[in-house]
Amino acid sequence: MPKWLRNAVFYEIYPQSFYDSNDDGIGDIQGIIEKLDYIKDLGCNALWLNPVFDSPFMDAGYDVRDYKNVAQRYGTNEDLIRLFEVAHEKGIKVLLDLIPGHTSDTHKWFLQSREAENNELTDRYIWTESVWEAPPQYRLMCGISPRDGNYLVNFFSSQPALNYGFHEITHPKWQKPADDTVCIATREALKDMMRFWLSRGCDGFRVDMADSLVKNDEEKISTMKIWKNIRKMMDAEYPEAALVAEWCTPTRALKCGFHADFYLDHEGNGYNTLFRFHDKETGEDKSFFSKNGLGDITLFTKEYLPNLEATKNDGFISFITCNHDTPRMSRNYSKRELELAFCTIFTLPGVPFLYYGDEIGMRFIEGLNSKEGAYSRTGTRTPMQWGGGKNLGFSDAEKEELYLPVDDSEDAPTVASQENRPDSLLNTVKTVIKIRNENEDLWADGDFEVLYAKKAKYPFVFKRGKFIIVVNPSLQEVTAPFDYSGKVVFSIGVGCVENKKILLMPQTFAIIEVD
Ligand code: NOJ
């Protein structure tokens, strides 16, 4: 386990939209380098970059054409290597996005695999025996290649699935077992891509759709075997590099080699019930962190606590403020609600991820046309808002040339308008991250004990070593049993302790250091 993960706080960068250093309307690697001091000042000490590789961008770069080359629009391989170097000088680690399950249909492997004649990459992807064979349980693309066969896709039709084989074989003529030599060759090719960037200074990977490798693998047995093999390679060759899974099943991901697994926004799961849980019929916000006070913290704890217990020796569960696939919380939350949510995220165990712009409460921009396969995710991917003036400081290009429009509302939040205001969201986020960074008890692997979490009740109270964290997102005054004394290290709103009870005013949060 890389030691640095214990106190890592990640910042996710969608490179298209972070900072445009050469005025062409799209963010780039040099732009990220120029903003490293900002990220450091936030208290983040690690980055995750969404894909920066050569791609036709049918899915914003998750359709890789050449994994070993940086897309021209972001710069060059040398720029990326320089980013690793400058980041390291500042104590910042950099994770790239690894997309192991599929490539673009313009990747040279695929162009070779789709050829009519047999060749060494014929089986690098999954093809049926003939174009007339298209069993409906598989997502197959039909009749669009010289080869007589249909290919399986993972996501969009331009993202053919790489062949890691099948755990259960239903069609023996075209499905290979996961230990077939052609499937092992795919795994080795993946390792080769990883080594390429690890040997150039990258600190690990966020792994896209990590559970999707082997097909018909309900229990993920063969998929987990592949990750165990890859972790073995990393432990031997790059023991300080980290692997973070997009899996959202820690009892699998953390058992097969990942150091951390994202707690993602999946409808009705524990994370979702905290921050983005809406009644299906009425649309009413029933999230625990909504001021409505209709939430139920036990929907979260009953899922999270057993997962945490089962994986405590294996790795970390990663809370996110948001990501490039998820609506920003600001879509439904006021500044105060965001503060309470983010402060809680940064005091929970595991390795937290801050999505660019969330620290200033950037909005989800409604009504945009889809950009590069983003569809409903487009509003979450707009340019970072640095200051006043042209394009809010994102780019000097003309407005029409921007990758996506900047928030054009008069009160669009910006870094410049918040950095000098002590009560801004930006400064609240900075303060809580600073407290986390300075106190080992609040790091990823520090103790965690729930003190108060009752069905349909507020507040939520938990203990991390010598700290107690209390949060009341609701508009009600609430109380909870509290048999401690100590000093308040940080608070939002007011509360007090009396007769072994804590009383919290509406919408409050506190970190208390117990005596
Ligand atoms: C998950 C990524 O986060 C998402 O943006 C992408 O579209 C799919 N995987 C496909 O790679």
PDB file of N, CA and C in Angstrom, residues 178-257:
ATOM      1  N   ALA A 178     -11.225 -17.113 -20.028  1.00  0.00           N
ATOM      2  CA  ALA A 178     -10.376 -15.992 -19.603  1.00  0.00           C
ATOM      3  C   ALA A 178      -8.894 -16.356 -19.548  1.00  0.00           C
ATOM      4  N   ASP A 179      -8.589 -17.652 -19.463  1.00  0.00           N
ATOM      5  CA  ASP A 179      -7.163 -18.001 -19.423  1.00  0.00           C
ATOM      6  C   ASP A 179      -6.608 -18.409 -20.792  1.00  0.00           C
ATOM      7  N   ASP A 180      -7.374 -18.172 -21.847  1.00  0.00           N
ATOM      8  CA  ASP A 180      -6.877 -18.443 -23.199  1.00  0.00           C
ATOM      9  C   ASP A 180      -5.681 -17.517 -23.500  1.00  0.00           C
ATOM     10  N   THR A 181      -4.767 -17.995 -24.306  1.00  0.00           N
ATOM     11  CA  THR A 181      -3.564 -17.173 -24.560  1.00  0.00           C
ATOM     12  C   THR A 181      -3.909 -15.803 -25.164  1.00  0.00           C
ATOM     13  N   VAL A 182      -4.960 -15.723 -25.983  1.00  0.00           N
ATOM     14  CA  VAL A 182      -5.271 -14.411 -26.581  1.00  0.00           C
ATOM     15  C   VAL A 182      -5.751 -13.428 -25.508  1.00  0.00           C
ATOM     16  N   CYS A 183      -6.430 -13.967 -24.485  1.00  0.00           N
ATOM     17  CA  CYS A 183      -6.927 -13.092 -23.404  1.00  0.00           C
ATOM     18  C   CYS A 183      -5.774 -12.671 -22.495  1.00  0.00           C
ATOM     19  N   ILE A 184      -4.865 -13.585 -22.269  1.00  0.00           N
ATOM     20  CA  ILE A 184      -3.673 -13.244 -21.479  1.00  0.00           C
ATOM     21  C   ILE A 184      -2.861 -12.182 -22.226  1.00  0.00           C
ATOM     22  N   ALA A 185      -2.842 -12.289 -23.549  1.00  0.00           N
ATOM     23  CA  ALA A 185      -2.105 -11.296 -24.341  1.00  0.00           C
ATOM     24  C   ALA A 185      -2.728  -9.903 -24.165  1.00  0.00           C
ATOM     25  N   THR A 186      -4.050  -9.840 -24.057  1.00  0.00           N
ATOM     26  CA  THR A 186      -4.703  -8.534 -23.835  1.00  0.00           C
ATOM     27  C   THR A 186      -4.263  -7.968 -22.485  1.00  0.00           C
ATOM     28  N   ARG A 187      -4.259  -8.823 -21.475  1.00  0.00           N
ATOM     29  CA  ARG A 187      -3.834  -8.375 -20.134  1.00  0.00           C
ATOM     30  C   ARG A 187      -2.390  -7.866 -20.167  1.00  0.00           C
ATOM     31  N   GLU A 188      -1.539  -8.574 -20.874  1.00  0.00           N
ATOM     32  CA  GLU A 188      -0.135  -8.150 -20.933  1.00  0.00           C
ATOM     33  C   GLU A 188       0.003  -6.828 -21.695  1.00  0.00           C
ATOM     34  N   ALA A 189      -0.844  -6.641 -22.703  1.00  0.00           N
ATOM     35  CA  ALA A 189      -0.810  -5.373 -23.445  1.00  0.00           C
ATOM     36  C   ALA A 189      -1.247  -4.221 -22.530  1.00  0.00           C
ATOM     37  N   LEU A 190      -2.181  -4.516 -21.640  1.00  0.00           N
ATOM     38  CA  LEU A 190      -2.626  -3.502 -20.671  1.00  0.00           C
ATOM     39  C   LEU A 190      -1.464  -3.130 -19.742  1.00  0.00           C
ATOM     40  N   LYS A 191      -0.752  -4.148 -19.275  1.00  0.00           N
ATOM     41  CA  LYS A 191       0.389  -3.882 -18.391  1.00  0.00           C
ATOM     42  C   LYS A 191       1.435  -3.036 -19.109  1.00  0.00           C
ATOM     43  N   ASP A 192       1.595  -3.316 -20.381  1.00  0.00           N
ATOM     44  CA  ASP A 192       2.570  -2.554 -21.159  1.00  0.00           C
ATOM     45  C   ASP A 192       2.186  -1.057 -21.187  1.00  0.00           C
ATOM     46  N   MET A 193       0.897  -0.774 -21.355  1.00  0.00           N
ATOM     47  CA  MET A 193       0.454   0.633 -21.356  1.00  0.00           C
ATOM     48  C   MET A 193       0.692   1.263 -19.985  1.00  0.00           C
ATOM     49  N   MET A 194       0.441   0.486 -18.943  1.00  0.00           N
ATOM     50  CA  MET A 194       0.620   1.020 -17.590  1.00  0.00           C
ATOM     51  C   MET A 194       2.092   1.336 -17.335  1.00  0.00           C
ATOM     52  N   ARG A 195       2.930   0.380 -17.702  1.00  0.00           N
ATOM     53  CA  ARG A 195       4.375   0.592 -17.483  1.00  0.00           C
ATOM     54  C   ARG A 195       4.868   1.811 -18.248  1.00  0.00           C
ATOM     55  N   PHE A 196       4.283   2.018 -19.430  1.00  0.00           N
ATOM     56  CA  PHE A 196       4.718   3.153 -20.260  1.00  0.00           C
ATOM     57  C   PHE A 196       4.635   4.457 -19.459  1.00  0.00           C
ATOM     58  N   TRP A 197       3.509   4.685 -18.787  1.00  0.00           N
ATOM     59  CA  TRP A 197       3.356   5.958 -18.058  1.00  0.00           C
ATOM     60  C   TRP A 197       3.950   5.908 -16.657  1.00  0.00           C
ATOM     61  N   LEU A 198       3.903   4.739 -16.026  1.00  0.00           N
ATOM     62  CA  LEU A 198       4.503   4.636 -14.684  1.00  0.00           C
ATOM     63  C   LEU A 198       6.011   4.900 -14.767  1.00  0.00           C
ATOM     64  N   SER A 199       6.624   4.405 -15.831  1.00  0.00           N
ATOM     65  CA  SER A 199       8.081   4.583 -15.940  1.00  0.00           C
ATOM     66  C   SER A 199       8.425   6.028 -16.296  1.00  0.00           C
ATOM     67  N   ARG A 200       7.429   6.805 -16.676  1.00  0.00           N
ATOM     68  CA  ARG A 200       7.671   8.213 -17.009  1.00  0.00           C
ATOM     69  C   ARG A 200       7.232   9.160 -15.892  1.00  0.00           C
ATOM     70  N   GLY A 201       6.859   8.583 -14.758  1.00  0.00           N
ATOM     71  CA  GLY A 201       6.619   9.449 -13.596  1.00  0.00           C
ATOM     72  C   GLY A 201       5.189   9.531 -13.117  1.00  0.00           C
ATOM     73  N   CYS A 202       4.273   8.846 -13.782  1.00  0.00           N
ATOM     74  CA  CYS A 202       2.886   8.915 -13.302  1.00  0.00           C
ATOM     75  C   CYS A 202       2.764   8.092 -12.010  1.00  0.00           C
ATOM     76  N   ASP A 203       1.869   8.494 -11.128  1.00  0.00           N
ATOM     77  CA  ASP A 203       1.793   7.894  -9.787  1.00  0.00           C
ATOM     78  C   ASP A 203       0.681   6.860  -9.652  1.00  0.00           C
ATOM     79  N   GLY A 204       0.105   6.472 -10.771  1.00  0.00           N
ATOM     80  CA  GLY A 204      -0.935   5.453 -10.705  1.00  0.00           C
ATOM     81  C   GLY A 204      -2.109   5.819 -11.588  1.00  0.00           C
ATOM     82  N   PHE A 205      -3.198   5.098 -11.390  1.00  0.00           N
ATOM     83  CA  PHE A 205      -4.332   5.231 -12.304  1.00  0.00           C
ATOM     84  C   PHE A 205      -5.663   5.196 -11.577  1.00  0.00           C
ATOM     85  N   ARG A 206      -6.573   5.972 -12.113  1.00  0.00           N
ATOM     86  CA  ARG A 206      -7.987   5.762 -11.819  1.00  0.00           C
ATOM     87  C   ARG A 206      -8.437   4.832 -12.933  1.00  0.00           C
ATOM     88  N   VAL A 207      -9.114   3.751 -12.596  1.00  0.00           N
ATOM     89  CA  VAL A 207      -9.378   2.715 -13.588  1.00  0.00           C
ATOM     90  C   VAL A 207     -10.855   2.697 -13.980  1.00  0.00           C
ATOM     91  N   ASP A 208     -11.065   3.017 -15.244  1.00  0.00           N
ATOM     92  CA  ASP A 208     -12.405   3.107 -15.801  1.00  0.00           C
ATOM     93  C   ASP A 208     -13.093   1.738 -15.845  1.00  0.00           C
ATOM     94  N   MET A 209     -14.346   1.683 -15.426  1.00  0.00           N
ATOM     95  CA  MET A 209     -15.156   0.464 -15.516  1.00  0.00           C
ATOM     96  C   MET A 209     -14.341  -0.787 -15.156  1.00  0.00           C
ATOM     97  N   ALA A 210     -13.709  -0.712 -13.990  1.00  0.00           N
ATOM     98  CA  ALA A 210     -12.739  -1.755 -13.607  1.00  0.00           C
ATOM     99  C   ALA A 210     -13.356  -3.146 -13.522  1.00  0.00           C
ATOM    100  N   ASP A 211     -14.665  -3.212 -13.338  1.00  0.00           N
ATOM    101  CA  ASP A 211     -15.301  -4.529 -13.174  1.00  0.00           C
ATOM    102  C   ASP A 211     -15.742  -5.143 -14.497  1.00  0.00           C
ATOM    103  N   SER A 212     -15.429  -4.465 -15.608  1.00  0.00           N
ATOM    104  CA  SER A 212     -16.069  -4.865 -16.870  1.00  0.00           C
ATOM    105  C   SER A 212     -15.218  -5.785 -17.744  1.00  0.00           C
ATOM    106  N   LEU A 213     -14.067  -6.226 -17.259  1.00  0.00           N
ATOM    107  CA  LEU A 213     -13.130  -6.877 -18.189  1.00  0.00           C
ATOM    108  C   LEU A 213     -13.629  -8.216 -18.738  1.00  0.00           C
ATOM    109  N   VAL A 214     -13.825  -9.183 -17.861  1.00  0.00           N
ATOM    110  CA  VAL A 214     -14.236 -10.511 -18.343  1.00  0.00           C
ATOM    111  C   VAL A 214     -15.764 -10.526 -18.438  1.00  0.00           C
ATOM    112  N   LYS A 215     -16.268 -11.092 -19.493  1.00  0.00           N
ATOM    113  CA  LYS A 215     -17.726 -11.088 -19.703  1.00  0.00           C
ATOM    114  C   LYS A 215     -18.354 -12.341 -19.079  1.00  0.00           C
ATOM    115  N   ASN A 216     -19.661 -12.264 -18.888  1.00  0.00           N
ATOM    116  CA  ASN A 216     -20.407 -13.357 -18.219  1.00  0.00           C
ATOM    117  C   ASN A 216     -19.734 -13.742 -16.905  1.00  0.00           C
ATOM    118  N   ASP A 217     -19.319 -12.735 -16.171  1.00  0.00           N
ATOM    119  CA  ASP A 217     -18.560 -12.969 -14.938  1.00  0.00           C
ATOM    120  C   ASP A 217     -19.329 -12.326 -13.787  1.00  0.00           C
ATOM    121  N   GLU A 218     -20.508 -12.872 -13.552  1.00  0.00           N
ATOM    122  CA  GLU A 218     -21.443 -12.328 -12.561  1.00  0.00           C
ATOM    123  C   GLU A 218     -20.764 -12.029 -11.221  1.00  0.00           C
ATOM    124  N   GLU A 219     -20.022 -13.015 -10.729  1.00  0.00           N
ATOM    125  CA  GLU A 219     -19.368 -12.856  -9.413  1.00  0.00           C
ATOM    126  C   GLU A 219     -17.997 -12.187  -9.529  1.00  0.00           C
ATOM    127  N   LYS A 220     -17.620 -11.825 -10.734  1.00  0.00           N
ATOM    128  CA  LYS A 220     -16.354 -11.117 -11.012  1.00  0.00           C
ATOM    129  C   LYS A 220     -15.108 -11.943 -10.667  1.00  0.00           C
ATOM    130  N   ILE A 221     -15.270 -13.247 -10.689  1.00  0.00           N
ATOM    131  CA  ILE A 221     -14.164 -14.119 -10.284  1.00  0.00           C
ATOM    132  C   ILE A 221     -12.958 -13.975 -11.228  1.00  0.00           C
ATOM    133  N   SER A 222     -13.216 -14.060 -12.518  1.00  0.00           N
ATOM    134  CA  SER A 222     -12.097 -13.979 -13.473  1.00  0.00           C
ATOM    135  C   SER A 222     -11.588 -12.550 -13.623  1.00  0.00           C
ATOM    136  N   THR A 223     -12.476 -11.594 -13.482  1.00  0.00           N
ATOM    137  CA  THR A 223     -12.036 -10.191 -13.559  1.00  0.00           C
ATOM    138  C   THR A 223     -11.105  -9.881 -12.384  1.00  0.00           C
ATOM    139  N   MET A 224     -11.480 -10.363 -11.214  1.00  0.00           N
ATOM    140  CA  MET A 224     -10.648 -10.117 -10.030  1.00  0.00           C
ATOM    141  C   MET A 224      -9.269 -10.781 -10.165  1.00  0.00           C
ATOM    142  N   LYS A 225      -9.256 -11.907 -10.835  1.00  0.00           N
ATOM    143  CA  LYS A 225      -7.981 -12.605 -11.041  1.00  0.00           C
ATOM    144  C   LYS A 225      -7.022 -11.735 -11.864  1.00  0.00           C
ATOM    145  N   ILE A 226      -7.578 -11.065 -12.845  1.00  0.00           N
ATOM    146  CA  ILE A 226      -6.730 -10.191 -13.670  1.00  0.00           C
ATOM    147  C   ILE A 226      -6.151  -9.056 -12.821  1.00  0.00           C
ATOM    148  N   TRP A 227      -6.990  -8.450 -11.976  1.00  0.00           N
ATOM    149  CA  TRP A 227      -6.487  -7.317 -11.180  1.00  0.00           C
ATOM    150  C   TRP A 227      -5.466  -7.771 -10.146  1.00  0.00           C
ATOM    151  N   LYS A 228      -5.662  -8.984  -9.636  1.00  0.00           N
ATOM    152  CA  LYS A 228      -4.658  -9.495  -8.691  1.00  0.00           C
ATOM    153  C   LYS A 228      -3.311  -9.627  -9.391  1.00  0.00           C
ATOM    154  N   ASN A 229      -3.370 -10.103 -10.616  1.00  0.00           N
ATOM    155  CA  ASN A 229      -2.146 -10.261 -11.389  1.00  0.00           C
ATOM    156  C   ASN A 229      -1.495  -8.892 -11.642  1.00  0.00           C
ATOM    157  N   ILE A 230      -2.320  -7.903 -11.935  1.00  0.00           N
ATOM    158  CA  ILE A 230      -1.780  -6.571 -12.221  1.00  0.00           C
ATOM    159  C   ILE A 230      -1.208  -5.937 -10.947  1.00  0.00           C
ATOM    160  N   ARG A 231      -1.890  -6.159  -9.839  1.00  0.00           N
ATOM    161  CA  ARG A 231      -1.386  -5.606  -8.571  1.00  0.00           C
ATOM    162  C   ARG A 231      -0.032  -6.218  -8.212  1.00  0.00           C
ATOM    163  N   LYS A 232       0.104  -7.477  -8.525  1.00  0.00           N
ATOM    164  CA  LYS A 232       1.376  -8.151  -8.259  1.00  0.00           C
ATOM    165  C   LYS A 232       2.505  -7.464  -9.038  1.00  0.00           C
ATOM    166  N   MET A 233       2.210  -7.172 -10.282  1.00  0.00           N
ATOM    167  CA  MET A 233       3.202  -6.468 -11.106  1.00  0.00           C
ATOM    168  C   MET A 233       3.525  -5.110 -10.479  1.00  0.00           C
ATOM    169  N   MET A 234       2.484  -4.398 -10.035  1.00  0.00           N
ATOM    170  CA  MET A 234       2.732  -3.061  -9.465  1.00  0.00           C
ATOM    171  C   MET A 234       3.522  -3.148  -8.170  1.00  0.00           C
ATOM    172  N   ASP A 235       3.160  -4.107  -7.326  1.00  0.00           N
ATOM    173  CA  ASP A 235       3.896  -4.255  -6.060  1.00  0.00           C
ATOM    174  C   ASP A 235       5.378  -4.534  -6.320  1.00  0.00           C
ATOM    175  N   ALA A 236       5.642  -5.308  -7.370  1.00  0.00           N
ATOM    176  CA  ALA A 236       7.029  -5.667  -7.663  1.00  0.00           C
ATOM    177  C   ALA A 236       7.770  -4.515  -8.339  1.00  0.00           C
ATOM    178  N   GLU A 237       7.086  -3.825  -9.253  1.00  0.00           N
ATOM    179  CA  GLU A 237       7.811  -2.845 -10.073  1.00  0.00           C
ATOM    180  C   GLU A 237       7.562  -1.386  -9.684  1.00  0.00           C
ATOM    181  N   TYR A 238       6.356  -1.098  -9.203  1.00  0.00           N
ATOM    182  CA  TYR A 238       6.001   0.292  -8.856  1.00  0.00           C
ATOM    183  C   TYR A 238       5.212   0.322  -7.546  1.00  0.00           C
ATOM    184  N   PRO A 239       5.864  -0.078  -6.443  1.00  0.00           N
ATOM    185  CA  PRO A 239       5.113  -0.240  -5.186  1.00  0.00           C
ATOM    186  C   PRO A 239       4.501   1.069  -4.649  1.00  0.00           C
ATOM    187  N   GLU A 240       4.978   2.212  -5.145  1.00  0.00           N
ATOM    188  CA  GLU A 240       4.422   3.481  -4.655  1.00  0.00           C
ATOM    189  C   GLU A 240       3.281   3.986  -5.535  1.00  0.00           C
ATOM    190  N   ALA A 241       2.925   3.229  -6.559  1.00  0.00           N
ATOM    191  CA  ALA A 241       1.864   3.684  -7.458  1.00  0.00           C
ATOM    192  C   ALA A 241       0.501   3.195  -6.972  1.00  0.00           C
ATOM    193  N   ALA A 242      -0.524   3.996  -7.210  1.00  0.00           N
ATOM    194  CA  ALA A 242      -1.856   3.696  -6.680  1.00  0.00           C
ATOM    195  C   ALA A 242      -2.829   3.299  -7.787  1.00  0.00           C
ATOM    196  N   LEU A 243      -3.762   2.436  -7.409  1.00  0.00           N
ATOM    197  CA  LEU A 243      -4.829   2.011  -8.325  1.00  0.00           C
ATOM    198  C   LEU A 243      -6.177   2.325  -7.680  1.00  0.00           C
ATOM    199  N   VAL A 244      -6.954   3.155  -8.324  1.00  0.00           N
ATOM    200  CA  VAL A 244      -8.266   3.532  -7.781  1.00  0.00           C
ATOM    201  C   VAL A 244      -9.349   3.039  -8.736  1.00  0.00           C
ATOM    202  N   ALA A 245     -10.280   2.281  -8.223  1.00  0.00           N
ATOM    203  CA  ALA A 245     -11.258   1.625  -9.095  1.00  0.00           C
ATOM    204  C   ALA A 245     -12.536   2.429  -9.268  1.00  0.00           C
ATOM    205  N   GLU A 246     -13.005   2.464 -10.504  1.00  0.00           N
ATOM    206  CA  GLU A 246     -14.396   2.831 -10.734  1.00  0.00           C
ATOM    207  C   GLU A 246     -15.162   1.507 -10.714  1.00  0.00           C
ATOM    208  N   TRP A 247     -15.613   1.133  -9.541  1.00  0.00           N
ATOM    209  CA  TRP A 247     -16.247  -0.183  -9.379  1.00  0.00           C
ATOM    210  C   TRP A 247     -17.462  -0.039  -8.467  1.00  0.00           C
ATOM    211  N   CYS A 248     -17.217   0.612  -7.312  1.00  0.00           N
ATOM    212  CA  CYS A 248     -18.297   0.865  -6.345  1.00  0.00           C
ATOM    213  C   CYS A 248     -18.779  -0.430  -5.691  1.00  0.00           C
ATOM    214  N   THR A 249     -17.862  -1.367  -5.562  1.00  0.00           N
ATOM    215  CA  THR A 249     -18.123  -2.568  -4.774  1.00  0.00           C
ATOM    216  C   THR A 249     -16.824  -2.873  -4.034  1.00  0.00           C
ATOM    217  N   PRO A 250     -16.588  -2.193  -2.911  1.00  0.00           N
ATOM    218  CA  PRO A 250     -15.283  -2.324  -2.253  1.00  0.00           C
ATOM    219  C   PRO A 250     -14.960  -3.744  -1.844  1.00  0.00           C
ATOM    220  N   THR A 251     -15.985  -4.528  -1.525  1.00  0.00           N
ATOM    221  CA  THR A 251     -15.704  -5.905  -1.098  1.00  0.00           C
ATOM    222  C   THR A 251     -15.149  -6.734  -2.255  1.00  0.00           C
ATOM    223  N   ARG A 252     -15.267  -6.244  -3.457  1.00  0.00           N
ATOM    224  CA  ARG A 252     -14.586  -6.907  -4.568  1.00  0.00           C
ATOM    225  C   ARG A 252     -13.336  -6.121  -4.963  1.00  0.00           C
ATOM    226  N   ALA A 253     -13.516  -4.832  -5.244  1.00  0.00           N
ATOM    227  CA  ALA A 253     -12.389  -4.041  -5.772  1.00  0.00           C
ATOM    228  C   ALA A 253     -11.193  -4.063  -4.824  1.00  0.00           C
ATOM    229  N   LEU A 254     -11.441  -3.888  -3.524  1.00  0.00           N
ATOM    230  CA  LEU A 254     -10.315  -3.777  -2.588  1.00  0.00           C
ATOM    231  C   LEU A 254      -9.728  -5.142  -2.240  1.00  0.00           C
ATOM    232  N   LYS A 255     -10.459  -6.187  -2.600  1.00  0.00           N
ATOM    233  CA  LYS A 255      -9.948  -7.544  -2.344  1.00  0.00           C
ATOM    234  C   LYS A 255      -9.099  -8.050  -3.501  1.00  0.00           C
ATOM    235  N   CYS A 256      -9.141  -7.364  -4.641  1.00  0.00           N
ATOM    236  CA  CYS A 256      -8.393  -7.912  -5.783  1.00  0.00           C
ATOM    237  C   CYS A 256      -7.268  -6.990  -6.217  1.00  0.00           C
ATOM    238  N   GLY A 257      -6.933  -6.030  -5.356  1.00  0.00           N
ATOM    239  CA  GLY A 257      -5.720  -5.286  -5.679  1.00  0.00           C
ATOM    240  C   GLY A 257      -5.858  -3.779  -5.739  1.00  0.00           C
TER     241      GLY A 257
END
